[in-house]
Amino acid sequence: MSSPYKDLAGIPHLRALLGWSIVGRLHMAGISIAITFLMVEWTDSYLLAGLVVGAVTLGQGISGPLRGKAADRGSAPRLLAVSGTLHTTGLLALAALPGAWWPLAPVIGLATGLFMPPVGQIVRAVCTRAVDRDKHNAVFSIEAIVQELAFLVGPTLIAVAAGISGGRAGLVLSAAMVAVGVFGFALTVHRSGYGTPDRDSIQVSQSAKTSILRNRGVVPLLAVATVMLGAFTVTDIAIINWANERGTPALIAVMVTVWGIGSLIGGLVAGAFKGEPSLARRAGLFSAGMIAIALVLPPLLDPSPWLLGVLLVITGLAIAPAIATANTWLGDLVPEGRLAEAFGWQATATTAAGALASPLAGFLLDLSGPAAAVGVSGLLAVVGTLLAIRAGRVRNVALSEQHRRVVVGNDA
């Protein structure tokens, strides 16, 4: 009996698509680092740096569903090429801006965010189309690992460039990542044959009269993604605070890495199973891990790096599997002609979660320290688990209705 991974290996172009999607997403989580370095160099203000980062985030969130609709109705390679060109131009414009002109940075940042290339939502839509339903768990487990790799490697490279040569160098490196990664991914999508939806899918997208959010089960799934990403972001910032306060900033990279390693292991193991995954169970494991981490952080305790590292690895085991399950379920609930749009809404939801979680983390850290911040993360994760239970029930009802309509249509 073959494993899901062996089955996926035989699908043409899939490895190239997933591989280039790593390169195409390297810049995404690191742009804020480069902008922060540059704005602090210009203004010595983290508040102003946050304003520009927020403008980029706002632009990205606004355009997520719009980019998805464009991908559902036309050529994804062309969309990637156009957005990649404009996004690269925006990053280079920020890098070339004279320091005295910094008030223009939020405007340029907003425009740059609006044209963020939709690599993630396109690769997820393509995976849903290219892979049979019984292998979606495996392919989305790999895709979640791919995202983890991009979000581990990209920010590290950009932070090193910005730390050594300044924020301009970080932005130039980010622009180079976009130019190479996005255009390489666009070419791979074109060669795969999945770059343009078929006529029926385009007609489904164009004839849609209501928002994809009205599809049963979509909003609960987006709510799960929002809450869980918020919990992850708050905890990430709390770990950074813990390492800095104890005078060991070098541990930041170590802790983030071991958390990522746990996620990679969890994703690989989860993807090998052929059964129906449980989002609630995976979210519950994440919740338990968050609560355990909160109980060992200051001011309650002062954990050794070994203890915290072990807890982060265990908690990380649930991250990639939960992401994979949420993506699989979202692909189940929307018609093929609206896949990229749905994943665009998901991108908007998670972007908003990250933007709201950062100030929340800062407030909790100033108020009571890392234990309180991660404790609130644990509560958010518990809410996410309850939402996942609800999402699972709604999804089962929606799939039953879809199956009934198919049976009735075939009988007719």
XYZ file of C-alpha atoms in Angstrom:
412
model
C 0.000 0.000 0.000
C 1.675 3.225 -1.109
C 2.148 6.206 1.190
C 0.528 9.564 0.386
C 3.953 11.098 -0.176
C 4.853 8.487 -2.786
C 1.564 9.127 -4.537
C 2.254 12.874 -4.598
C 5.729 12.340 -6.023
C 4.157 11.052 -9.242
C 2.070 14.183 -9.882
C 3.717 16.232 -12.658
C 5.098 19.667 -11.700
C 3.971 19.411 -8.060
C 7.472 19.368 -6.574
C 8.536 22.333 -8.696
C 5.412 24.280 -7.731
C 5.942 23.702 -4.021
C 9.682 24.351 -4.265
C 9.323 27.646 -6.108
C 6.548 28.706 -3.745
C 9.168 28.646 -0.969
C 11.368 31.061 -2.914
C 8.344 33.167 -3.848
C 7.406 33.629 -0.176
C 10.853 34.213 1.339
C 10.377 37.979 1.415
C 6.910 38.094 2.966
C 7.709 37.837 6.680
C 10.983 39.751 6.407
C 9.829 43.008 4.829
C 8.699 44.368 8.198
C 12.179 43.747 9.608
C 13.878 45.725 6.822
C 11.347 48.568 7.070
C 11.783 48.741 10.843
C 15.556 48.966 10.517
C 15.274 51.691 7.881
C 12.671 53.825 9.666
C 14.571 53.668 12.961
C 17.717 54.765 11.119
C 15.798 57.717 9.672
C 13.609 58.767 12.610
C 14.835 56.865 15.701
C 11.169 55.981 16.266
C 9.706 52.503 16.481
C 6.244 54.065 16.439
C 6.834 55.525 12.977
C 8.360 52.241 11.865
C 5.167 50.509 12.995
C 3.123 53.027 11.014
C 4.873 52.086 7.770
C 4.733 48.350 8.509
C 1.040 48.773 9.299
C 0.475 50.506 5.949
C 2.056 47.566 4.106
C -0.061 45.139 6.138
C -3.226 47.136 5.457
C -2.595 47.108 1.716
C -1.939 43.380 1.774
C -5.132 42.700 3.710
C -7.344 44.867 1.491
C -6.196 43.269 -1.738
C -6.173 39.597 -0.703
C -9.673 38.677 -1.950
C -9.281 40.928 -5.020
C -6.073 39.175 -6.034
C -7.842 35.863 -5.513
C -10.710 36.831 -7.812
C -8.215 37.907 -10.465
C -6.488 34.524 -10.254
C -9.837 32.682 -10.493
C -10.855 34.620 -13.616
C -7.667 34.890 -15.626
C -3.996 34.026 -15.991
C -2.267 33.417 -12.663
C 1.236 33.744 -14.223
C 0.302 37.150 -15.650
C -1.118 38.242 -12.277
C 2.062 37.106 -10.546
C 4.259 38.903 -13.078
C 2.362 42.201 -12.806
C 2.048 42.171 -9.025
C 5.657 41.008 -8.661
C 6.892 43.883 -10.815
C 4.883 46.498 -8.909
C 5.764 45.044 -5.514
C 9.469 44.987 -6.385
C 9.221 48.580 -7.596
C 7.605 49.626 -4.314
C 10.329 47.993 -2.219
C 13.079 49.606 -4.291
C 11.289 52.973 -4.042
C 11.312 52.702 -0.253
C 14.998 51.765 -0.319
C 15.836 54.734 -2.581
C 13.757 57.261 -0.631
C 15.886 60.014 0.975
C 15.660 59.885 4.739
C 14.299 63.430 4.921
C 11.329 62.310 2.790
C 10.228 59.636 5.261
C 6.602 60.988 5.467
C 6.113 59.453 1.999
C 7.028 56.001 3.320
C 3.513 55.073 4.592
C 2.006 55.962 1.188
C 4.594 53.905 -0.667
C 4.154 51.121 1.905
C 0.383 51.003 1.343
C 0.828 50.774 -2.445
C 3.518 48.115 -2.021
C 1.228 46.023 0.180
C -1.649 46.305 -2.285
C 0.476 44.527 -4.887
C 1.842 41.747 -2.662
C 2.141 38.754 -5.066
C -0.459 36.107 -4.124
C 1.957 33.167 -4.154
C 0.414 31.412 -1.163
C -3.187 31.547 -2.285
C -2.324 30.520 -5.850
C -0.250 27.502 -4.815
C -3.058 26.366 -2.492
C -5.655 26.744 -5.227
C -3.412 24.845 -7.651
C -2.826 22.045 -5.112
C -6.579 21.691 -4.600
C -7.114 21.359 -8.360
C -4.104 19.156 -9.133
C -4.406 16.595 -6.335
C -7.202 14.098 -5.671
C -9.312 14.750 -2.571
C -7.902 11.764 -0.637
C -4.402 13.233 -0.908
C -5.286 16.789 0.153
C -4.184 16.168 3.741
C -0.725 15.115 2.537
C -0.227 17.889 0.008
C -1.404 20.606 2.398
C 0.840 19.199 5.127
C 3.770 19.659 2.763
C 2.514 23.112 1.777
C 2.331 24.111 5.449
C 5.920 22.918 5.901
C 6.913 24.922 2.821
C 5.371 28.021 4.398
C 7.227 27.364 7.659
C 10.533 27.072 5.784
C 9.913 30.320 3.915
C 9.010 32.125 7.129
C 12.089 30.768 8.922
C 14.717 31.342 6.231
C 13.534 34.598 4.629
C 13.350 36.812 7.739
C 16.700 35.473 8.950
C 18.453 36.412 5.699
C 16.815 39.852 5.591
C 17.603 40.514 9.270
C 21.259 39.617 8.719
C 21.479 41.930 5.679
C 19.750 44.770 7.539
C 21.855 44.247 10.647
C 25.131 44.326 8.741
C 24.434 46.929 6.063
C 21.275 48.737 7.188
C 17.603 48.836 6.273
C 18.205 49.791 2.650
C 20.195 46.600 2.130
C 17.386 44.589 3.720
C 14.823 46.112 1.357
C 17.035 45.579 -1.691
C 17.466 41.923 -0.696
C 13.680 41.659 -0.238
C 13.154 43.097 -3.736
C 15.663 40.609 -5.165
C 13.791 37.747 -3.473
C 10.552 38.934 -5.066
C 12.135 39.278 -8.501
C 13.654 35.788 -8.431
C 11.059 33.894 -6.427
C 7.811 35.299 -7.781
C 8.856 35.237 -11.419
C 10.297 31.731 -11.006
C 7.027 30.589 -9.447
C 5.013 32.295 -12.198
C 7.009 30.449 -14.868
C 6.498 27.141 -13.040
C 2.736 27.727 -12.781
C 2.642 28.478 -16.520
C 4.544 25.298 -17.374
C 2.342 23.190 -15.096
C -0.780 23.935 -17.133
C -2.678 25.119 -14.050
C -2.001 28.784 -14.694
C -5.391 29.570 -16.224
C -8.673 28.114 -14.872
C -10.874 26.228 -17.298
C -13.902 27.906 -18.842
C -16.375 26.404 -16.368
C -14.352 27.634 -13.371
C -14.084 31.126 -14.813
C -17.841 31.167 -15.408
C -18.461 30.089 -11.791
C -16.340 32.986 -10.527
C -17.802 35.584 -12.877
C -21.410 34.551 -12.263
C -21.099 34.600 -8.466
C -23.713 36.958 -7.037
C -22.756 36.699 -3.357
C -19.573 36.848 -1.324
C -17.673 33.612 -0.791
C -18.117 34.354 2.923
C -21.761 33.303 2.567
C -20.709 29.740 1.735
C -21.497 27.542 4.710
C -18.457 26.804 6.863
C -16.134 29.414 5.368
C -16.513 32.045 8.111
C -15.964 29.550 10.995
C -12.771 28.335 9.305
C -11.526 31.881 8.796
C -12.299 32.596 12.446
C -10.191 29.606 13.511
C -7.277 30.815 11.370
C -7.586 34.351 12.761
C -7.636 33.328 16.421
C -4.862 30.743 16.098
C -2.574 33.066 14.154
C -3.185 35.756 16.770
C -2.190 33.328 19.535
C 0.935 32.318 17.622
C 1.980 35.950 17.064
C 1.523 36.975 20.707
C 3.571 33.981 21.869
C 6.301 34.687 19.342
C 6.688 38.245 20.652
C 6.596 37.016 24.257
C 9.467 34.598 23.593
C 11.491 37.462 22.113
C 10.775 39.520 25.241
C 11.779 36.623 27.528
C 15.131 36.186 25.783
C 15.896 39.917 25.778
C 14.931 40.430 29.440
C 17.233 37.643 30.611
C 20.123 39.161 28.613
C 20.389 36.325 26.089
C 19.069 37.721 22.781
C 20.911 34.992 20.878
C 18.310 32.560 22.228
C 15.619 34.237 20.103
C 16.826 32.523 16.953
C 17.241 29.222 18.801
C 13.726 29.250 20.250
C 12.097 30.292 16.973
C 14.043 27.552 15.189
C 13.086 24.765 17.592
C 9.456 25.880 17.389
C 9.728 25.643 13.607
C 11.374 22.224 13.842
C 8.451 20.948 15.896
C 6.066 22.231 13.250
C 8.063 20.583 10.458
C 8.063 17.229 12.250
C 4.354 17.496 12.993
C 3.560 18.336 9.395
C 5.534 15.405 8.004
C 3.954 12.924 10.418
C 0.411 14.253 9.940
C 0.686 14.209 6.163
C 1.533 10.504 6.175
C -1.864 9.568 7.631
C -4.666 8.775 5.209
C -7.557 9.201 7.622
C -9.772 12.269 7.994
C -7.848 14.847 10.076
C -9.418 16.595 13.073
C -8.854 20.348 13.220
C -10.233 20.509 16.769
C -7.798 17.870 18.028
C -4.832 19.652 16.472
C -5.982 23.035 17.760
C -6.463 21.454 21.199
C -2.859 20.224 21.258
C -1.696 23.715 20.377
C -3.869 25.166 23.183
C -2.456 22.759 25.761
C 1.069 23.660 24.686
C 0.377 27.385 25.006
C -0.963 26.964 28.533
C 2.021 24.821 29.547
C 4.444 27.439 28.203
C 2.621 30.232 30.061
C 2.976 28.373 33.369
C 6.796 28.289 33.192
C 7.454 31.890 32.085
C 8.210 34.934 34.269
C 6.973 36.196 36.607
C 5.693 32.720 37.566
C 8.944 30.862 36.885
C 12.269 31.423 35.140
C 12.601 28.414 32.814
C 15.842 27.023 31.491
C 16.235 27.280 27.695
C 16.104 23.479 27.556
C 12.703 23.279 29.248
C 11.225 26.069 27.137
C 12.724 24.562 23.979
C 11.128 21.172 24.681
C 7.724 22.773 25.292
C 8.027 24.792 22.079
C 8.884 21.671 20.056
C 5.890 19.789 21.512
C 3.560 22.729 20.873
C 4.976 23.210 17.400
C 3.958 19.675 16.470
C 0.395 20.926 16.041
C 1.066 24.066 13.970
C 1.669 22.712 10.459
C -0.977 19.951 10.824
C -3.576 22.527 11.928
C -2.715 24.805 8.995
C -2.905 21.859 6.602
C -6.317 20.779 7.898
C -7.746 24.294 7.698
C -6.536 24.627 4.090
C -7.928 21.211 3.165
C -11.327 22.027 4.632
C -11.470 25.434 2.991
C -10.789 23.793 -0.370
C -13.653 21.371 0.306
C -16.201 24.100 0.972
C -15.844 26.368 -2.056
C -16.346 25.686 -5.777
C -13.225 25.280 -7.892
C -13.849 28.578 -9.644
C -13.537 30.486 -6.346
C -10.591 28.742 -4.698
C -8.069 31.568 -4.964
C -10.669 34.056 -3.741
C -11.326 31.917 -0.651
C -7.629 31.599 0.092
C -7.371 35.357 -0.447
C -9.895 35.912 2.335
C -7.854 33.559 4.478
C -4.742 35.644 3.798
C -6.657 38.782 4.779
C -7.906 37.170 8.008
C -4.452 36.029 9.088
C -2.899 39.362 8.117
C -5.437 41.175 10.290
C -4.758 38.755 13.140
C -1.035 39.473 13.022
C -1.617 43.218 12.908
C -3.965 43.151 15.928
C -1.903 40.656 17.937
C 1.292 42.739 17.932
C -0.079 45.678 19.991
C -1.961 43.208 22.230
C 1.303 41.420 22.963
C 3.039 44.701 23.750
C 0.275 45.743 26.158
C 0.321 42.394 28.007
C 4.117 42.324 28.233
C 4.201 45.818 29.703
C 1.375 44.961 32.092
C 2.429 41.607 33.537
C 5.224 39.985 31.537
C 5.550 36.941 29.251
C 3.383 34.594 31.357
C 0.337 36.842 30.956
C 0.920 37.282 27.224
C 1.247 33.566 26.549
C -1.615 32.850 28.953
C -3.880 35.034 26.811
C -2.505 33.162 23.777
C -3.610 29.947 25.429
C -7.104 31.334 25.970
C -7.232 32.469 22.332
C -6.150 28.983 21.269
C -8.917 27.451 23.412
C -11.410 29.734 21.651
C -9.872 28.544 18.368
C -10.414 24.933 19.434
C -14.089 25.591 20.180
C -14.434 27.339 16.823
C -12.749 24.352 15.168
C -15.357 22.021 16.685
C -18.065 24.287 15.287
C -16.315 24.490 11.914
C -16.094 20.698 11.725
C -19.819 20.297 12.326
C -20.742 22.966 9.797
C -18.356 21.460 7.249
C -19.879 17.988 7.646
C -23.362 19.397 7.036
C -22.159 21.382 4.013
C -20.411 18.353 2.497
C -23.524 16.230 3.033
C -25.603 18.816 1.189
C -23.062 18.957 -1.647
C -23.105 15.159 -1.923
C -26.908 15.111 -1.941
C -27.031 17.686 -4.747
C -24.554 15.641 -6.789
C -26.597 12.435 -6.298
C -29.848 14.198 -7.243
C -28.184 15.733 -10.298
C -26.851 12.349 -11.425
C -30.251 10.708 -10.945
C -31.868 13.417 -13.012
